[in-house]
Every structure is written in structure tokens, then in C-alpha cells.
Short mmCIF file of C-alpha atoms and ligand atoms in Angstrom, two decimals:
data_model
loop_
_atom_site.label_atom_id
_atom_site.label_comp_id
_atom_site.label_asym_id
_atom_site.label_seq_id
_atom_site.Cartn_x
_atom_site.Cartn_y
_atom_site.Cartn_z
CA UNK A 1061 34.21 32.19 -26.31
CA UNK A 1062 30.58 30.29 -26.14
CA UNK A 1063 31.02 26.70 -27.00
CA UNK A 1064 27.60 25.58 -28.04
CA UNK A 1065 27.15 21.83 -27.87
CA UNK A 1066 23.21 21.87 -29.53
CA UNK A 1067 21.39 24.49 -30.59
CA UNK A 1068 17.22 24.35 -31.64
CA UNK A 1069 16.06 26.87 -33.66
CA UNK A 1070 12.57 27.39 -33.50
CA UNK A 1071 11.94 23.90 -33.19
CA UNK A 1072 8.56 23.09 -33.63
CA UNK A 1073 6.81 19.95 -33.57
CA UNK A 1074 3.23 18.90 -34.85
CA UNK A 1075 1.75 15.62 -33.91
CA UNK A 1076 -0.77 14.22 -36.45
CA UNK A 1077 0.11 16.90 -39.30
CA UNK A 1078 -2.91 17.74 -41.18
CA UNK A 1079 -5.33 15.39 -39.80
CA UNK A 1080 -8.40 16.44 -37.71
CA UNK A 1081 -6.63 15.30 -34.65
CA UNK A 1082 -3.40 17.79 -35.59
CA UNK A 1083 -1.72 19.53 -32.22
CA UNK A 1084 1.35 21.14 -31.82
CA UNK A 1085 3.57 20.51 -28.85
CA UNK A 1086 6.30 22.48 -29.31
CA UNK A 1087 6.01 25.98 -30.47
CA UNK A 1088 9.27 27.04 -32.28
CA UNK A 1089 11.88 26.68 -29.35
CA UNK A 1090 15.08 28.26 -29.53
CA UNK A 1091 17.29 27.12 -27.40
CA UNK A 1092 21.21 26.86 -26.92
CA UNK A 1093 23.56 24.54 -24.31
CA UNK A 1094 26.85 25.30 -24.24
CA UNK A 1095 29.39 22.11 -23.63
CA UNK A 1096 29.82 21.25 -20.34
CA UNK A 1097 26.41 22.35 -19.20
CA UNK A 1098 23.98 20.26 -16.61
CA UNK A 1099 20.72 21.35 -17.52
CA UNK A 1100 17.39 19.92 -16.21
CA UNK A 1101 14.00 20.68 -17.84
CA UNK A 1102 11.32 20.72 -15.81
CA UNK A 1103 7.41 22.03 -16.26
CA UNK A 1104 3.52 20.24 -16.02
CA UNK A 1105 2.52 16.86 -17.49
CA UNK A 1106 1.88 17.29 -21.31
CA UNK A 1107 3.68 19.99 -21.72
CA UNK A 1108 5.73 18.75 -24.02
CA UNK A 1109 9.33 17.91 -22.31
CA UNK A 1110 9.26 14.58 -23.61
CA UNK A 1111 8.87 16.07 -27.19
CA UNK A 1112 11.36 18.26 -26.54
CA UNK A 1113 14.11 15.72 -25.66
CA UNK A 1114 13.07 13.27 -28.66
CA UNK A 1115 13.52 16.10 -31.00
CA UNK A 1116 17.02 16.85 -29.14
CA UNK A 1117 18.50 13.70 -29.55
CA UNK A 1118 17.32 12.29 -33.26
CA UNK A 1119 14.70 9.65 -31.72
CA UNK A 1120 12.01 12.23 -33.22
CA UNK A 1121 12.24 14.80 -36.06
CA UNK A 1122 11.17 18.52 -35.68
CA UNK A 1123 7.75 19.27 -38.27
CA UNK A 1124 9.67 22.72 -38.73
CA UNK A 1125 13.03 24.89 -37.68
CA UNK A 1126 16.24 23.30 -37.15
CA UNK A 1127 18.15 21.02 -34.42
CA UNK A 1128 22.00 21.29 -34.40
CA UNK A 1129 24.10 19.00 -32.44
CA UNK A 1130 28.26 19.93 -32.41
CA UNK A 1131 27.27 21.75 -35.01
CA UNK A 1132 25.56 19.48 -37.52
CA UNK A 1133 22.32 19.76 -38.78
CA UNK A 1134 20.27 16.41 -38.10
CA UNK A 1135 17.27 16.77 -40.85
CA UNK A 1136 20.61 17.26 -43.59
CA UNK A 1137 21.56 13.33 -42.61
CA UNK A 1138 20.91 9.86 -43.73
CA UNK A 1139 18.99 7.53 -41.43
CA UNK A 1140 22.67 5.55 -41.50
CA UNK A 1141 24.41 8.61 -40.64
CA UNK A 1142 22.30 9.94 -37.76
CA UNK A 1143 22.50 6.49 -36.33
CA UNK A 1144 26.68 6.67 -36.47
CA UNK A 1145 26.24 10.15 -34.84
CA UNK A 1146 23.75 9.16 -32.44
CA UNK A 1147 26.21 6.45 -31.07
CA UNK A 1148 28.78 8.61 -31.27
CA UNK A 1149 27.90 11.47 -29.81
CA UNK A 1150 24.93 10.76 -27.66
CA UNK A 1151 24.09 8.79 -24.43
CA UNK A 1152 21.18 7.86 -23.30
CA UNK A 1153 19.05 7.14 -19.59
CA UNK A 1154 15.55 6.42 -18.66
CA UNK A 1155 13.27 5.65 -15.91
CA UNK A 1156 12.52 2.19 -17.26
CA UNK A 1157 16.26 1.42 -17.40
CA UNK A 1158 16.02 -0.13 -20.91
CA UNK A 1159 18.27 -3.18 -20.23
CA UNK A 1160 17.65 -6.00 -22.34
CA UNK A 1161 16.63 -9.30 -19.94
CA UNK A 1162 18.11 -11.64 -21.84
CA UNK A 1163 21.68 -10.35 -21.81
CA UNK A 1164 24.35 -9.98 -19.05
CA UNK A 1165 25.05 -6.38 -17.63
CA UNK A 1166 28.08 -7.23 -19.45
CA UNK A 1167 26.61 -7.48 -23.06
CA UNK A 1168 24.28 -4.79 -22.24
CA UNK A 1169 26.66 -2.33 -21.64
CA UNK A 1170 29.29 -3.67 -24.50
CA UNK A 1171 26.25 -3.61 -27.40
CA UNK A 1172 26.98 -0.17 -28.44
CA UNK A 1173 30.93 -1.75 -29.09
CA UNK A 1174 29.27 -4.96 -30.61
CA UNK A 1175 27.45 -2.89 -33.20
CA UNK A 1176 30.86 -0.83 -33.96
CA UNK A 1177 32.31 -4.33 -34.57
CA UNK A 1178 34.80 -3.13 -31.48
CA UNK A 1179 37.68 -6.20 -31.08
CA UNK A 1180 36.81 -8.38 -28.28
CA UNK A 1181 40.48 -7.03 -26.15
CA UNK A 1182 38.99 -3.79 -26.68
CA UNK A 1183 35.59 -4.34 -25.51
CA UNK A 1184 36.67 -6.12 -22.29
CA UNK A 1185 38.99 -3.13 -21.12
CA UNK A 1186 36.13 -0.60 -21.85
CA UNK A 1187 33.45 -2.39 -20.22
CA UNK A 1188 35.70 -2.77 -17.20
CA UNK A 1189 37.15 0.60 -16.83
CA UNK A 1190 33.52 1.62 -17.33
CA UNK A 1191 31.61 -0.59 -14.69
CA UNK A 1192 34.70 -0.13 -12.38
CA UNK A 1193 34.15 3.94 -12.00
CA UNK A 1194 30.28 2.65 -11.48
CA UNK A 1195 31.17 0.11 -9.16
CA UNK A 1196 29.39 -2.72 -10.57
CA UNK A 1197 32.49 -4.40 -11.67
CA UNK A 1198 31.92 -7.39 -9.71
CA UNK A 1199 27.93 -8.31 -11.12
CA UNK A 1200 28.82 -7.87 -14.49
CA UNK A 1201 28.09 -11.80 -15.43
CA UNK A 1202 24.73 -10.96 -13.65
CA UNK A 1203 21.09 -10.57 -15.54
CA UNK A 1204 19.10 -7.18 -14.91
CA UNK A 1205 16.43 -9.54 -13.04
CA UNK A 1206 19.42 -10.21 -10.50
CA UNK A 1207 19.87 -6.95 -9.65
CA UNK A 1208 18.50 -4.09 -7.64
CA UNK A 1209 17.22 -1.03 -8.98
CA UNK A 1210 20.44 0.83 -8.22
CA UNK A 1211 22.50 -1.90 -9.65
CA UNK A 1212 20.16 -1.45 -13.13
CA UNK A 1213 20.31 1.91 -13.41
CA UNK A 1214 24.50 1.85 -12.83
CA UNK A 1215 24.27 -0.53 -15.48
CA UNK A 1216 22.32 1.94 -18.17
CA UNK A 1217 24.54 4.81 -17.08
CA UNK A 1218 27.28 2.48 -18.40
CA UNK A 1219 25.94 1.76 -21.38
CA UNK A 1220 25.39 5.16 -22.15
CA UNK A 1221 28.68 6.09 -21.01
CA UNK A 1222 30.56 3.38 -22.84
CA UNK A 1223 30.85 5.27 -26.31
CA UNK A 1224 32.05 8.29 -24.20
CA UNK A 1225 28.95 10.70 -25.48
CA UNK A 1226 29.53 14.49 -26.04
CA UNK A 1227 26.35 14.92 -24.09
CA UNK A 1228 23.56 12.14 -21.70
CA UNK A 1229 20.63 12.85 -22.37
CA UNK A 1230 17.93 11.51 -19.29
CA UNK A 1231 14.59 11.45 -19.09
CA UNK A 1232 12.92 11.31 -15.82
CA UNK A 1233 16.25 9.17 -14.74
CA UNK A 1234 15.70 8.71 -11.00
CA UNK A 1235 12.28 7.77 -11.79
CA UNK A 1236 12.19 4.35 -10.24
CA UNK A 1237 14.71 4.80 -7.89
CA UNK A 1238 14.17 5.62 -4.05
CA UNK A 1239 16.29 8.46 -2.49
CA UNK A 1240 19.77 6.87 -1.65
CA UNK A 1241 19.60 5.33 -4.96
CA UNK A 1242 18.58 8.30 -6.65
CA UNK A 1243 21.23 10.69 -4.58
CA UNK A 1244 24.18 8.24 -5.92
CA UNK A 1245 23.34 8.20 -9.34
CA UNK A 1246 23.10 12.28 -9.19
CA UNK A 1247 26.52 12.05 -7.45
CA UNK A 1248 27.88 10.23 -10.37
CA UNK A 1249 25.78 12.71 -13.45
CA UNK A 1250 27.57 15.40 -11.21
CA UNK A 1251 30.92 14.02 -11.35
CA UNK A 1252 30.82 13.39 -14.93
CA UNK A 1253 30.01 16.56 -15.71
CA UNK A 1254 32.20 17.83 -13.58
CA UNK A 1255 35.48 15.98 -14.57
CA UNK A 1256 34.83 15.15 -17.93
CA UNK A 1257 32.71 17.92 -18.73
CA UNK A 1258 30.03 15.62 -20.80
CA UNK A 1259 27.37 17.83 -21.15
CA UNK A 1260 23.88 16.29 -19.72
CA UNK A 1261 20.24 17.11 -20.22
CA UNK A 1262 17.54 15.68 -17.81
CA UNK A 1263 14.13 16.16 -17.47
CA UNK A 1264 12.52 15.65 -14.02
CA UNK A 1265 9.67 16.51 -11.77
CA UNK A 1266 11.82 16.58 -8.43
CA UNK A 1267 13.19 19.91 -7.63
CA UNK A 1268 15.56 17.90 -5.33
CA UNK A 1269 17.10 16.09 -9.01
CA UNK A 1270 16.65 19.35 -10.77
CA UNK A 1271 18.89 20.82 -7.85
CA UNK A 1272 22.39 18.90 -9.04
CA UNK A 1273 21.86 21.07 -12.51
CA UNK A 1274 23.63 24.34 -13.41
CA UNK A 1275 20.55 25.31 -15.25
CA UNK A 1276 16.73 24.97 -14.82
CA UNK A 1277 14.51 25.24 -18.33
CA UNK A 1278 10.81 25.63 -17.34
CA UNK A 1279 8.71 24.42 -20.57
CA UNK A 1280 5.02 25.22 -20.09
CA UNK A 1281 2.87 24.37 -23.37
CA UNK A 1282 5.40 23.87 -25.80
CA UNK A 1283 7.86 26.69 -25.17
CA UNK A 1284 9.96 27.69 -22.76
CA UNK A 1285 8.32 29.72 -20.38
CA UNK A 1286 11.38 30.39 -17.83
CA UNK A 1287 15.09 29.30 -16.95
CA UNK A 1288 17.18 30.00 -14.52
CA UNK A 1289 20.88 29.50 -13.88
CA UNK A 1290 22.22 28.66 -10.97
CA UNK A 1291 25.05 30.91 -11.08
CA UNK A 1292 26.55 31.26 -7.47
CA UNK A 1293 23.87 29.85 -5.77
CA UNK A 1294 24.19 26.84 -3.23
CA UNK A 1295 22.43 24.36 -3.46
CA UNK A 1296 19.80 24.84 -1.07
CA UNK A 1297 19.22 28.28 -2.31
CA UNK A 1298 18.57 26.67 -5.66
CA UNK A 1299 16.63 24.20 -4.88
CA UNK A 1300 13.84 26.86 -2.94
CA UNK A 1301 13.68 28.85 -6.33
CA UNK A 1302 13.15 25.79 -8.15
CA UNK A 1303 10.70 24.92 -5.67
CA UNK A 1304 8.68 27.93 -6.25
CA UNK A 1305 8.39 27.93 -9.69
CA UNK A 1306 6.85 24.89 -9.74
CA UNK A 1307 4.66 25.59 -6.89
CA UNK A 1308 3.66 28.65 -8.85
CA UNK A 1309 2.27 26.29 -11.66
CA UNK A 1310 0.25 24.06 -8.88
CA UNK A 1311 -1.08 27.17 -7.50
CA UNK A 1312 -2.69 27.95 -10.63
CA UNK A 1313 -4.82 25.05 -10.03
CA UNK A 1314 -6.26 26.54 -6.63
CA UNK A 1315 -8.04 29.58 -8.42
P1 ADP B 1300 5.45 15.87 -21.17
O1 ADP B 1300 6.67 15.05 -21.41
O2 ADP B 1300 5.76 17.27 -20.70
O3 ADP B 1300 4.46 15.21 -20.26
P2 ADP B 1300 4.84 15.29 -23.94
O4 ADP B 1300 5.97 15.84 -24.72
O5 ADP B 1300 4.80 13.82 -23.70
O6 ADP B 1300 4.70 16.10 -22.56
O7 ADP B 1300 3.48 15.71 -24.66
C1 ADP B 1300 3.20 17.04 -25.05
C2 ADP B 1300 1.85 17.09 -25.74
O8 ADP B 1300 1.91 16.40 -26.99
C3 ADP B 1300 0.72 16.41 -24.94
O9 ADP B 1300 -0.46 17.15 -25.09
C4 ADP B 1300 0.60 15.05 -25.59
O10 ADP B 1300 -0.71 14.56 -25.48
C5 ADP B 1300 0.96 15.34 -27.04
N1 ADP B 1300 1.62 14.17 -27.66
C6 ADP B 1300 2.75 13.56 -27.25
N2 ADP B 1300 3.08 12.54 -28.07
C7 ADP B 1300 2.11 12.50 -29.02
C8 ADP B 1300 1.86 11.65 -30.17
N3 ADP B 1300 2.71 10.66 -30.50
N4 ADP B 1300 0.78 11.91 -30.90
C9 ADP B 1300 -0.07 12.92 -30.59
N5 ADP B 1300 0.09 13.75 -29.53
C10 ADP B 1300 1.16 13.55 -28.76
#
């Protein structure tokens, strides 16, 4: 039995409706994940991944068609209520991190709890438990200016992780990280989704990020042009076919 966790259907999103400078980035996209997935979406600059993942996860609103999340229809709720089910039922990581500099790791990562009014017992034993799987347990009293790279992105994976989210969604995640940083925080996306089957959604460039996923989605101006599952594949084998489609893409530019 399929278990799907969001569904679009034909999503479609137009930027600057009915003025002169009107363009559509996303061209009706139907597309289903089923729980537990790890899909990456890759494809050029501007073609409209970013839009795509907005639209996914109630920061933007489709123009037309439909986005369904566990089943319920985003467009059908109130402002209040999609922000209850976005903190619910959502976590999010970018490239910029997106800690606040004038809080702790600690109140960073409990905020989410501080909003639901969480009691303060409550809060401490989450945060902990949370930051002690991440292994930042011991710079929690620290400021994001006090740590490294690494150290801030643990800390956003926390926060995202501290409502315990159906599905992360990350965009261009490893971004700002160099390669030992960016292997551990893939380690710990993968173990997530491997042991507590949170579903996660990350767009990248790097075929080397894309790799960790059980499922490649290739959007090329505003729909999905390929995807590819990983099926019994290693990883190495995966990563070469993910490799070539986006080499096919550069290669257009050599004609
Ligand atoms: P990607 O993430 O793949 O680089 P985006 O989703 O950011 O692509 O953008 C897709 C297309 O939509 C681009 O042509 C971009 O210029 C356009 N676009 C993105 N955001 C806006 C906006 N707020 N207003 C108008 N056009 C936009």
C-alpha cells in the first residue's frame, strides 16, 4: 500500500500575475513522495527548484492546482492553521543556516517549543536529547558567531528536528559547508531517514549530495523533466547516472 506523504497536482506557479512582467515558473507539476522517501531535486539555475520547494512547504502559494501535505489541502487553511501545521509537520534547512545571532544554540533550537508555549522541564529534555544525537550537546550556551560552520548547521538540523517533522525539507543544505562537513551532515539526513523514516526533500547542485537520496527529480523549466530512483543501485553507480544527467544539460551549452 503507497503511503503518500505530499502530493502536487499540477502545481503551477506565476510570478507577477497579470502584469507585463508575468512568467511562469512552474508549469503544472504533478508530483507524489511517498513517506519515508529521500528525494533530491536537482536541474539548471532558474529553473525553478526554489519555487518548487516554497510551494511544497507553505512559504509560497501555488497561482493554480493543488499541494497536499499528509493529506491536507494547504490553499483550504487559515494563515493560523498552516502556521500550526507548518510547525508541526515540517522542518526546515538552508545554506545560510538561518540561526538567529542574538540567541544561544540553545534558544535557537528550543524557539519552535517557545512558540508552542512548551513547559520549561519539557523544553530542556528535548533540546538535549536533540543536540545530544547531533553532538553539539556541549556548545549549546554558545552564540552561532562562536561556532564553526559544521557546528551551525548541526544546530539548524536541530531546530528543524526538534518538533519531530513528518518530512525536512533542505534547500541547497551543504551549501556553505566544505566536504567533511558536508559528508557528516549527509550521514546524519541518511540516518534519519533511515531510522525514523522522516521523509526529506533537498535540492542541490552536487551529484555527490544528490547521491545519499533514494530518488533524483530533474526539474528543467518549470516541470519535471526526469527522475530516477535509485532502486538497487550502489552508490557509486548512482552517483555516475546522476552525473550524466547533469552533464547532459552543460553539454547543451557546447553546441
Ligand atoms: P532555481 O531555484 O532553479 O534557480 P527559481 O525557482 O529561483 O529557480 O526561479 C525560477 C524562475 O522564476 C526564474 O526564471 C526566476 O527568475 C523566476 N523567479 C523566481 N522568483 C521570482 C519572483 N519572486 N518574481 C519573479 N520571478 C521570479
Amino acid at each position: 500500500m503507497s503511503n503518500i506523504i505530499l502530493e502536487t497536482r499540477n502545481l503551477t506557479k506565476i510570478y507577477n500575475l497579470e502584469q507585463e512582467n508575468e512568467f511562469e515558473a512552474l508549469h503544472g507539476i504533478d508530483f507524489k513522495a511517498e513517506a519515508g522517501e529521500f528525494i533530491c531535486v536537482m536541474g539548471p539555475s532558474g529553473s525553478g527548484k526554489t519555487t518548487f520547494i516554497n510551494n511544497i512547504s507553505t512559504v509560497d502559494f501555488p497561482t493554480k492546482g493543488q499541494v497536499l501535505i499528509d493529506g491536507a489541502e494547504i490553499r483550504s487553511m487559515s494563515a493560523n492553521e498552516i502556521g500550526r501545521f507548518r510547525s508541526r509537520n515540517l522542518g526546515f534547512v538552508f545554506q545560510e543556516f538561518n540561526l538567529l545571532n542574538t540567541h544561544t544554540l540553545y534558544e535557537n533550537i528550543a524557539m519552535p517549543l517557545a512558540l508552542a508555549r512548551t513547559g520549561k522541564q519539557e523544553m530542556n529534555r528535548r533540546v538535549e536529547a536533540v543536540a545530544k544525537k547531533m553532538k553539539i550537546e556541549s556548545i549549546l550556551h554558545k552564540y552561532p558567531r562562536e561556532c564553526s560552520g559544521g557546528q551551525r548547521q548541526r544546530g539548524a538540523i536541530c531546530r528543524a528536528l526538534i518538533m519531530n517533522p513528518k518530512i525536512i525539507i533542505a534547500d541547497e543544505p551543504t551549501g556553505n559547508l566544505d566536504r567533511a562537513n558536508s559528508n557528516e551532515f549527509l550521514e546524519m539526513i541518511d540516518g534519519l531517514n533511515r531510522e525514523q523514516k522522516v521523509t526529506v526533500i533537498m535540492v542541490t547542485h552536487d551529484p555527490l549530495v544528490a547521491s545519499y537520496s533514494s530518488r533524483l527529480v530533474y526539474i528543467k523549466d518549470g516541470v519535471i523533466e526526469q527522475s530516477l530512483d535509485r532502486g538497487q543501485m550502489d552508490r557509486k553507480e548512482y552517483f555516475e547516472k546522476i552525473t550524466e544527467i547533469n552533464a547532459s544539460e552543460s553539454r547543451g551549452f557546447l553546441r
